[in-house]
Amino acid sequence: MNEYTKGKGSLNLVCCCYICFRETLHEYTTELEKLNEILLKAMATCLNLEENCFLDMYGEKENATMIARFNFYPPCPRPDLVIGVKPHADASAFTYLLQDKQVEGLQFLKDNQWYRVPLNPEALVINAGDYAEIMSNGIFKSPVHRAVTNSERKRMSLAVFCIPNPDREIEPVNGVVNEARPRLYKKVKDYVSLYFEYYQRGRRPIEAAII
């Protein structure tokens, strides 16, 4: 950063901005940790299961991982040819997306058709990931989505992925497997490593978890 700042005052400003940014991001992710716990409990409640069953499977938050990814999509002269992020589902329990306040770009796939996600500056987009699908035995789906480009305007977003400890074994919780709904997924471990291997090949990694 020093290369692109001139004078002591500029360097102090950069350092100050970095500290403020770090504190803001820490506060934001701390609140998302609380929200993640609430949603895991809500999953159980809506299925009439023991309240902590998904939370216990997910594991202690101190051992879990939160990854914050800042996305910048510059204007693209050929959005019909260039995509921002190719179709994929997330290797998370939940993903929390803070969208650009003015420019749309997120789309979800349903019944082989893409649907745009409308902007709401006062809300987060919360996406169930592959871990949620596995733990719920397919009751909660991890949707395929993509990011498209805009020919005139740049777009920014912040995605935070909540991921269990890679050494933790994840499988469908008790209560979601029965005669009417047989077990669909195997026990998985270090799923994120598997995820990137399949992602590079253009395949859904959850395929490897299906029995």
XYZ file of N, CA and C in Angstrom:
633
model
N 0.827 -1.201 0.000
C 0.000 0.000 0.000
C 0.860 1.248 0.000
N 2.051 1.169 0.565
C 2.886 2.348 0.660
C 3.238 2.921 -0.706
N 3.330 2.067 -1.710
C 3.707 2.517 -3.041
C 2.721 3.521 -3.596
N 1.471 3.405 -3.228
C 0.429 4.204 -3.843
C -0.079 5.311 -2.924
N 0.645 5.600 -1.841
C 0.287 6.705 -0.958
C 1.472 7.647 -0.864
N 1.191 8.926 -0.772
C 2.247 9.922 -0.743
C 2.177 10.689 0.568
N 3.276 10.705 1.278
C 3.335 11.495 2.484
C 2.858 10.737 3.704
N 3.290 11.196 4.861
C 2.961 10.539 6.118
C 1.466 10.570 6.395
N 0.817 11.681 6.058
C -0.622 11.806 6.317
C -1.424 10.770 5.571
N -1.044 10.524 4.303
C -1.765 9.532 3.503
C -1.607 8.138 4.091
N -0.390 7.831 4.552
C -0.139 6.513 5.130
C -0.949 6.324 6.405
N -1.029 7.359 7.218
C -1.845 7.285 8.436
C -3.308 7.055 8.098
N -3.761 7.706 7.021
C -5.157 7.544 6.609
C -5.417 6.108 6.171
N -4.469 5.524 5.425
C -4.616 4.138 4.982
C -4.689 3.205 6.182
N -3.789 3.403 7.157
C -3.776 2.559 8.352
C -5.069 2.702 9.143
N -5.540 3.944 9.260
C -6.779 4.191 9.990
C -7.956 3.509 9.310
N -8.007 3.619 7.962
C -9.092 2.981 7.211
C -9.049 1.471 7.370
N -7.844 0.907 7.362
C -7.702 -0.540 7.514
C -8.210 -0.996 8.871
N -7.859 -0.250 9.929
C -8.309 -0.616 11.276
C -9.821 -0.525 11.379
N -10.404 0.540 10.840
C -11.864 0.703 10.865
C -12.549 -0.415 10.092
N -11.956 -0.751 8.928
C -12.515 -1.827 8.110
C -12.480 -3.147 8.860
N -11.350 -3.443 9.500
C -11.212 -4.695 10.241
C -12.225 -4.770 11.372
N -12.403 -3.675 12.090
C -13.357 -3.654 13.201
C -14.792 -3.820 12.707
N -15.103 -3.173 11.597
C -16.454 -3.288 11.035
C -16.738 -4.710 10.568
N -15.762 -5.304 9.872
C -15.943 -6.677 9.388
C -16.068 -7.650 10.552
N -15.283 -7.445 11.595
C -15.368 -8.315 12.770
C -16.742 -8.210 13.423
N -17.243 -6.996 13.555
C -18.574 -6.809 14.161
C -19.653 -7.462 13.303
N -19.530 -7.300 11.991
C -20.513 -7.861 11.062
C -20.536 -9.387 11.133
N -19.364 -10.014 11.089
C -19.312 -11.478 11.108
C -19.712 -12.035 12.477
N -19.456 -11.290 13.535
C -19.899 -11.725 14.867
C -21.420 -11.799 14.933
N -22.087 -10.822 14.335
C -23.548 -10.844 14.297
C -24.061 -11.976 13.408
N -23.335 -12.260 12.322
C -23.743 -13.366 11.452
C -23.587 -14.716 12.146
N -22.598 -14.846 13.017
C -22.461 -16.075 13.813
C -23.728 -16.328 14.628
N -24.249 -15.276 15.222
C -25.479 -15.390 16.017
C -26.652 -15.766 15.124
N -26.733 -15.126 13.962
C -27.816 -15.421 13.021
C -27.727 -16.855 12.523
N -26.501 -17.337 12.287
C -26.313 -18.708 11.818
C -26.858 -19.709 12.835
N -26.604 -19.447 14.110
C -27.115 -20.314 15.171
C -28.637 -20.283 15.217
N -29.211 -19.100 15.048
C -30.674 -18.967 15.044
C -31.285 -19.768 13.898
N -30.677 -19.685 12.721
C -31.227 -20.393 11.556
C -31.099 -21.908 11.685
N -29.997 -22.375 12.230
C -29.838 -23.818 12.431
C -30.886 -24.351 13.403
N -31.194 -23.568 14.425
C -32.248 -23.959 15.366
C -33.622 -23.868 14.697
N -33.827 -22.862 13.858
C -35.108 -22.698 13.168
C -35.362 -23.850 12.202
N -34.312 -24.353 11.559
C -34.454 -25.521 10.685
C -35.055 -26.691 11.457
N -34.525 -26.918 12.654
C -35.003 -28.032 13.478
C -36.433 -27.807 13.933
N -36.731 -26.583 14.329
C -38.068 -26.273 14.838
C -39.131 -26.481 13.770
N -38.855 -26.057 12.551
C -39.872 -26.185 11.497
C -40.065 -27.629 11.059
N -39.123 -28.516 11.418
C -39.273 -29.945 11.107
C -39.697 -30.757 12.334
N -40.013 -30.031 13.420
C -40.430 -30.677 14.681
C -39.358 -31.623 15.225
N -38.103 -31.190 15.107
C -36.978 -31.959 15.625
C -36.428 -31.284 16.873
N -35.555 -31.993 17.575
C -34.902 -31.405 18.742
C -34.159 -30.138 18.318
N -34.318 -29.064 19.072
C -33.898 -27.738 18.641
C -32.429 -27.655 18.237
N -31.561 -28.352 18.935
C -30.127 -28.223 18.700
C -29.545 -29.290 17.770
N -30.381 -30.091 17.136
C -29.842 -31.222 16.370
C -28.954 -30.763 15.207
N -29.370 -29.740 14.459
C -28.534 -29.243 13.363
C -27.334 -28.475 13.909
N -27.554 -27.739 14.972
C -26.466 -26.980 15.581
C -25.386 -27.914 16.124
N -25.796 -29.017 16.742
C -24.832 -29.987 17.264
C -24.061 -30.666 16.129
N -24.749 -30.952 15.035
C -24.076 -31.554 13.885
C -23.085 -30.570 13.266
N -23.458 -29.301 13.219
C -22.592 -28.249 12.667
C -21.333 -28.086 13.505
N -21.480 -28.172 14.825
C -20.326 -28.106 15.715
C -20.133 -26.746 16.358
N -19.171 -26.680 17.255
C -18.879 -25.455 17.984
C -18.456 -24.343 17.020
N -18.992 -23.148 17.255
C -18.655 -22.029 16.367
C -17.176 -21.671 16.442
N -16.534 -21.953 17.586
C -15.110 -21.664 17.718
C -14.270 -22.505 16.759
N -14.797 -23.661 16.368
C -14.064 -24.549 15.463
C -14.543 -24.455 14.022
N -15.597 -23.699 13.804
C -16.131 -23.530 12.456
C -15.357 -22.427 11.723
N -15.669 -22.282 10.441
C -14.987 -21.291 9.609
C -15.995 -20.333 9.007
N -15.635 -19.051 9.002
C -16.407 -18.050 8.274
C -15.478 -17.412 7.247
N -15.876 -17.457 6.003
C -15.079 -16.879 4.924
C -15.843 -15.698 4.337
N -15.242 -14.525 4.375
C -15.847 -13.336 3.777
C -15.199 -13.094 2.413
N -16.017 -13.038 1.381
C -15.483 -12.823 0.034
C -16.126 -11.570 -0.570
N -15.267 -10.627 -0.919
C -15.737 -9.398 -1.556
C -15.661 -9.580 -3.070
N -16.757 -9.316 -3.732
C -16.851 -9.507 -5.181
C -16.972 -8.162 -5.887
N -16.182 -7.975 -6.916
C -16.270 -6.767 -7.738
C -16.435 -7.173 -9.195
N -17.516 -6.702 -9.801
C -17.799 -6.996 -11.202
C -17.766 -5.681 -11.988
N -16.723 -5.434 -12.771
C -16.662 -4.193 -13.559
C -17.668 -4.238 -14.705
N -17.976 -3.093 -15.293
C -18.857 -3.112 -16.475
C -18.272 -4.022 -17.553
N -19.158 -4.744 -18.211
C -18.719 -5.688 -19.245
C -19.437 -5.355 -20.554
N -18.707 -5.085 -21.629
C -19.345 -4.694 -22.885
C -20.168 -5.816 -23.534
N -19.899 -7.083 -23.141
C -20.631 -8.202 -23.740
C -21.166 -9.127 -22.639
N -22.176 -8.670 -21.882
C -22.728 -9.535 -20.837
C -23.415 -10.779 -21.386
N -23.691 -10.779 -22.678
C -24.283 -11.958 -23.294
C -23.256 -13.067 -23.484
N -21.967 -12.703 -23.418
C -20.901 -13.672 -23.617
C -20.092 -13.946 -22.346
N -20.091 -13.002 -21.420
C -19.250 -13.106 -20.225
C -20.121 -13.156 -18.976
N -19.886 -14.143 -18.141
C -20.646 -14.291 -16.905
C -19.747 -13.917 -15.726
N -20.351 -13.391 -14.668
C -19.578 -12.976 -13.510
C -19.049 -14.162 -12.719
N -19.936 -15.068 -12.337
C -19.580 -16.321 -11.661
C -20.423 -17.425 -12.278
N -19.780 -18.517 -12.679
C -20.504 -19.576 -13.351
C -21.467 -20.285 -12.391
N -22.469 -20.997 -12.911
C -23.462 -21.669 -12.053
C -22.801 -22.620 -11.060
N -23.279 -22.560 -9.824
C -22.726 -23.394 -8.753
C -23.678 -23.368 -7.568
N -23.476 -24.269 -6.629
C -24.128 -24.220 -5.321
C -23.019 -24.049 -4.294
N -23.353 -23.611 -3.089
C -22.330 -23.253 -2.106
C -21.956 -24.409 -1.184
N -20.658 -24.506 -0.880
C -20.163 -25.512 0.078
C -20.181 -24.914 1.478
N -21.367 -24.575 1.944
C -21.534 -23.949 3.259
C -22.780 -24.525 3.906
N -22.965 -24.175 5.181
C -24.261 -24.455 5.797
C -25.232 -23.370 5.346
N -24.799 -22.121 5.536
C -25.536 -20.964 5.016
C -24.544 -19.968 4.444
N -25.002 -19.250 3.421
C -24.248 -18.138 2.856
C -25.073 -16.879 3.028
N -24.421 -15.829 3.519
C -25.101 -14.551 3.753
C -24.555 -13.533 2.764
N -25.429 -13.034 1.905
C -25.003 -12.134 0.835
C -25.534 -10.727 1.068
N -24.602 -9.781 1.112
C -24.935 -8.365 1.142
C -24.802 -7.860 -0.283
N -25.935 -7.568 -0.910
C -25.932 -7.214 -2.321
C -25.573 -5.751 -2.548
N -25.190 -5.456 -3.778
C -25.054 -4.082 -4.229
C -26.407 -3.392 -4.063
N -26.395 -2.141 -3.671
C -27.655 -1.437 -3.407
C -28.353 -0.956 -4.667
N -27.633 -0.969 -5.805
C -28.218 -0.374 -7.012
C -28.217 -1.285 -8.235
N -27.325 -2.265 -8.272
C -27.185 -3.073 -9.492
C -27.449 -4.543 -9.186
N -28.422 -5.137 -9.900
C -28.711 -6.557 -9.745
C -27.653 -7.399 -10.454
N -27.609 -8.692 -10.081
C -26.690 -9.581 -10.773
C -26.833 -11.036 -10.377
N -27.478 -11.291 -9.225
C -27.614 -12.666 -8.748
C -28.847 -13.316 -9.349
N -28.688 -14.571 -9.793
C -29.800 -15.335 -10.357
C -29.778 -16.756 -9.809
N -30.981 -17.324 -9.607
C -31.123 -18.698 -9.129
C -31.801 -19.546 -10.200
N -31.404 -20.818 -10.234
C -31.952 -21.760 -11.207
C -33.082 -22.567 -10.575
N -34.235 -22.567 -11.207
C -35.378 -23.363 -10.760
C -36.118 -23.874 -11.978
N -36.325 -25.200 -12.030
C -37.024 -25.825 -13.153
C -36.401 -25.431 -14.492
N -35.054 -25.444 -14.528
C -34.287 -25.149 -15.741
C -34.482 -23.725 -16.264
N -34.880 -22.836 -15.383
C -35.054 -21.432 -15.761
C -34.375 -20.543 -14.720
N -33.721 -19.478 -15.202
C -33.023 -18.563 -14.310
C -33.952 -17.445 -13.852
N -33.942 -17.180 -12.550
C -34.757 -16.119 -11.956
C -33.832 -15.116 -11.265
N -34.071 -13.851 -11.502
C -33.247 -12.820 -10.872
C -33.639 -12.645 -9.408
N -32.693 -12.237 -8.604
C -32.945 -11.927 -7.203
C -33.071 -10.411 -7.086
N -34.236 -9.890 -6.751
C -34.413 -8.434 -6.692
C -33.587 -7.811 -5.573
N -33.251 -6.558 -5.741
C -32.487 -5.841 -4.726
C -33.375 -5.414 -3.570
N -32.822 -5.505 -2.372
C -33.461 -4.969 -1.172
C -32.349 -4.470 -0.263
N -32.075 -3.162 -0.283
C -30.949 -2.618 0.498
C -31.069 -2.849 1.994
N -32.268 -3.179 2.463
C -32.482 -3.361 3.897
C -32.457 -4.833 4.310
N -32.042 -5.720 3.421
C -32.110 -7.150 3.734
C -30.875 -7.876 3.227
N -30.628 -9.041 3.823
C -29.598 -9.953 3.347
C -30.258 -11.052 2.517
N -29.535 -11.557 1.532
C -29.945 -12.778 0.842
C -29.285 -13.938 1.578
N -30.099 -14.872 2.068
C -29.577 -16.012 2.817
C -29.811 -17.270 1.995
N -28.725 -17.956 1.727
C -28.756 -19.112 0.839
C -28.346 -20.372 1.599
N -29.207 -21.375 1.613
C -28.825 -22.662 2.190
C -27.775 -23.319 1.304
N -26.722 -23.856 1.929
C -25.658 -24.488 1.178
C -25.742 -26.007 1.201
N -24.734 -26.655 0.617
C -24.723 -28.111 0.521
C -24.746 -28.793 1.891
N -24.076 -28.195 2.874
C -24.085 -28.785 4.221
C -25.510 -28.850 4.772
N -26.291 -27.790 4.540
C -27.679 -27.776 5.008
C -28.500 -28.848 4.306
N -28.231 -29.051 3.025
C -28.958 -30.084 2.273
C -28.607 -31.472 2.796
N -27.327 -31.712 3.072
C -26.913 -33.024 3.573
C -27.481 -33.281 4.962
N -27.349 -32.299 5.860
C -27.829 -32.478 7.235
C -29.330 -32.693 7.298
N -30.065 -32.066 6.374
C -31.527 -32.201 6.374
C -32.007 -33.353 5.491
N -31.069 -34.124 4.945
C -31.401 -35.251 4.056
C -32.209 -34.786 2.847
N -31.841 -33.619 2.330
C -32.468 -33.120 1.109
C -33.743 -32.331 1.302
N -34.180 -32.129 2.533
C -35.398 -31.344 2.762
C -35.146 -29.875 2.441
N -34.017 -29.354 2.907
C -33.604 -28.006 2.541
C -32.626 -28.117 1.378
N -32.948 -27.466 0.269
C -32.147 -27.591 -0.943
C -31.090 -26.493 -1.037
N -29.951 -26.888 -1.562
C -28.874 -25.949 -1.854
C -29.011 -25.512 -3.313
N -29.527 -24.320 -3.563
C -29.861 -23.939 -4.942
C -28.645 -23.592 -5.793
N -28.752 -23.900 -7.064
C -27.735 -23.496 -8.032
C -27.982 -22.026 -8.384
N -26.913 -21.241 -8.396
C -27.050 -19.819 -8.705
C -25.831 -19.347 -9.489
N -25.921 -18.143 -10.019
C -24.834 -17.557 -10.798
C -24.871 -16.036 -10.645
N -23.799 -15.386 -11.064
C -23.764 -13.924 -11.093
C -23.547 -13.486 -12.538
N -24.370 -12.561 -12.992
C -24.260 -12.057 -14.362
C -23.634 -10.666 -14.335
N -23.176 -10.220 -15.492
C -22.510 -8.927 -15.609
C -23.464 -7.884 -16.168
N -23.045 -6.629 -16.071
C -23.843 -5.494 -16.533
C -23.001 -4.696 -17.525
N -23.600 -4.293 -18.619
C -22.844 -3.623 -19.678
C -22.472 -2.190 -19.330
N -23.170 -1.580 -18.384
C -22.953 -0.157 -18.112
C -22.459 0.154 -16.706
N -22.778 -0.710 -15.753
C -22.502 -0.349 -14.362
C -21.712 -1.440 -13.649
N -20.819 -1.012 -12.766
C -20.085 -1.961 -11.930
C -21.005 -2.462 -10.822
N -20.616 -3.553 -10.214
C -21.413 -4.145 -9.131
C -20.480 -4.712 -8.075
N -20.871 -4.566 -6.815
C -20.090 -5.115 -5.706
C -21.012 -5.888 -4.776
N -20.467 -6.884 -4.116
C -21.239 -7.642 -3.132
C -20.279 -8.252 -2.117
N -20.836 -8.665 -1.004
C -20.058 -9.331 0.041
C -20.777 -10.619 0.430
N -20.112 -11.742 0.247
C -20.674 -13.043 0.613
C -19.891 -13.606 1.794
N -20.612 -14.063 2.819
C -19.978 -14.698 3.972
C -20.471 -16.140 4.049
N -19.527 -17.079 4.022
C -19.843 -18.498 4.023
C -19.579 -19.071 5.410
N -20.578 -19.756 5.975
C -20.433 -20.401 7.283
C -20.237 -21.898 7.067
N -19.069 -22.405 7.481
C -18.650 -23.754 7.139
C -18.210 -24.493 8.398
N -18.672 -25.728 8.595
C -18.209 -26.503 9.757
C -16.709 -26.801 9.680
N -16.140 -27.186 10.800
C -14.737 -27.602 10.850
C -14.504 -28.714 9.828
N -13.440 -28.614 9.000
C -13.208 -29.633 7.957
C -12.984 -31.036 8.515
N -12.574 -31.142 9.774
C -12.350 -32.463 10.375
C -13.632 -33.071 10.931
N -14.704 -32.315 10.870
C -15.968 -32.792 11.428
C -16.743 -33.601 10.386
N -17.279 -34.734 10.787
C -18.073 -35.566 9.874
C -19.529 -35.095 9.901
N -20.062 -34.834 8.718
C -21.421 -34.307 8.576
C -22.278 -35.344 7.859
N -23.486 -35.549 8.373
C -24.425 -36.509 7.791
C -25.842 -36.085 8.143
N -26.862 -36.732 7.577
C -28.229 -36.395 7.955
C -28.456 -36.597 9.453
N -29.145 -35.649 10.073
C -29.390 -35.724 11.516
C -30.484 -36.736 11.818
N -30.566 -37.152 13.063
C -31.636 -38.047 13.486
C -32.990 -37.363 13.300
N -33.930 -38.110 12.767
C -35.276 -37.572 12.593
C -35.631 -37.217 11.164
N -34.626 -37.158 10.261
C -34.932 -36.822 8.866
C -34.816 -38.041 7.950
N -34.492 -39.182 8.556
C -34.404 -40.434 7.789
C -35.443 -41.399 8.338
N -36.310 -41.898 7.463
C -37.332 -42.867 7.868
C -37.740 -43.683 6.644
N -38.762 -44.519 6.811
C -39.197 -45.368 5.700
C -39.717 -44.542 4.538
N -40.406 -43.468 4.857
C -40.956 -42.611 3.799
C -39.870 -41.795 3.110
N -38.807 -41.480 3.842
C -37.708 -40.691 3.280
C -36.388 -41.374 3.633
N -35.949 -42.313 2.829
C -34.698 -43.041 3.122
C -33.494 -42.105 3.064
N -32.416 -42.554 3.636
C -31.190 -41.756 3.673
C -30.672 -41.515 2.264
N -30.376 -40.255 1.948
C -29.940 -39.875 0.608
C -28.454 -39.572 0.524
N -27.840 -39.250 1.669
C -26.464 -38.772 1.633
C -25.550 -39.556 2.570
N -24.330 -39.738 2.125
C -23.319 -40.389 2.934
C -22.746 -39.402 3.950
N -21.958 -39.921 4.857
C -21.216 -39.090 5.793
C -20.065 -38.433 5.022
N -19.888 -37.118 5.199
C -18.824 -36.406 4.480
C -17.896 -35.707 5.474
N -16.653 -35.516 5.023
C -15.643 -34.852 5.834
C -14.757 -34.035 4.910
N -14.366 -32.835 5.348
C -13.562 -31.920 4.543
C -14.223 -31.715 3.176
N -15.493 -31.388 3.221
C -16.299 -31.268 2.003
C -15.801 -30.142 1.097
N -15.243 -29.085 1.676
C -14.797 -27.945 0.870
C -13.715 -28.359 -0.122
N -12.795 -29.234 0.293
C -11.754 -29.713 -0.628
C -12.388 -30.462 -1.797
N -13.370 -31.282 -1.492
C -14.101 -32.002 -2.530
C -14.831 -31.027 -3.441
N -15.368 -29.982 -2.829
C -16.138 -28.979 -3.563
C -15.317 -28.366 -4.693
N -14.106 -27.908 -4.385
C -13.296 -27.234 -5.407
C -12.839 -28.200 -6.491
N -12.624 -29.439 -6.124
C -12.251 -30.436 -7.122
C -13.369 -30.605 -8.151
N -14.599 -30.695 -7.674
C -15.735 -30.877 -8.576
C -16.073 -29.579 -9.313
N -15.941 -28.446 -8.621
C -16.270 -27.150 -9.224
C -15.434 -26.899 -10.471
N -14.155 -27.224 -10.407
C -13.277 -27.009 -11.550
C -13.676 -27.872 -12.742
N -14.354 -28.968 -12.469
C -14.799 -29.860 -13.549
C -16.221 -29.550 -14.007
N -16.809 -28.490 -13.429
C -18.154 -28.088 -13.829
C -19.233 -29.023 -13.316
N -18.955 -29.720 -12.216
C -19.940 -30.648 -11.642
C -20.312 -30.226 -10.227
N -21.468 -30.681 -9.773
C -21.883 -30.375 -8.413
C -21.225 -31.361 -7.450
N -20.487 -30.868 -6.477
C -19.790 -31.775 -5.543
C -20.735 -32.611 -4.689
N -21.962 -32.161 -4.507
C -22.892 -32.927 -3.674
C -23.200 -34.272 -4.316
N -22.902 -34.395 -5.608
C -23.084 -35.688 -6.273
C -22.256 -36.774 -5.584
N -21.067 -36.390 -5.083
C -20.190 -37.359 -4.430
C -20.729 -37.819 -3.075
N -21.646 -37.028 -2.511
C -22.213 -37.366 -1.207
C -23.488 -38.188 -1.310
N -24.035 -38.289 -2.512
C -25.296 -39.016 -2.691
C -25.033 -40.513 -2.631
N -25.894 -41.211 -1.900
C -25.773 -42.676 -1.792
C -26.199 -43.339 -3.085
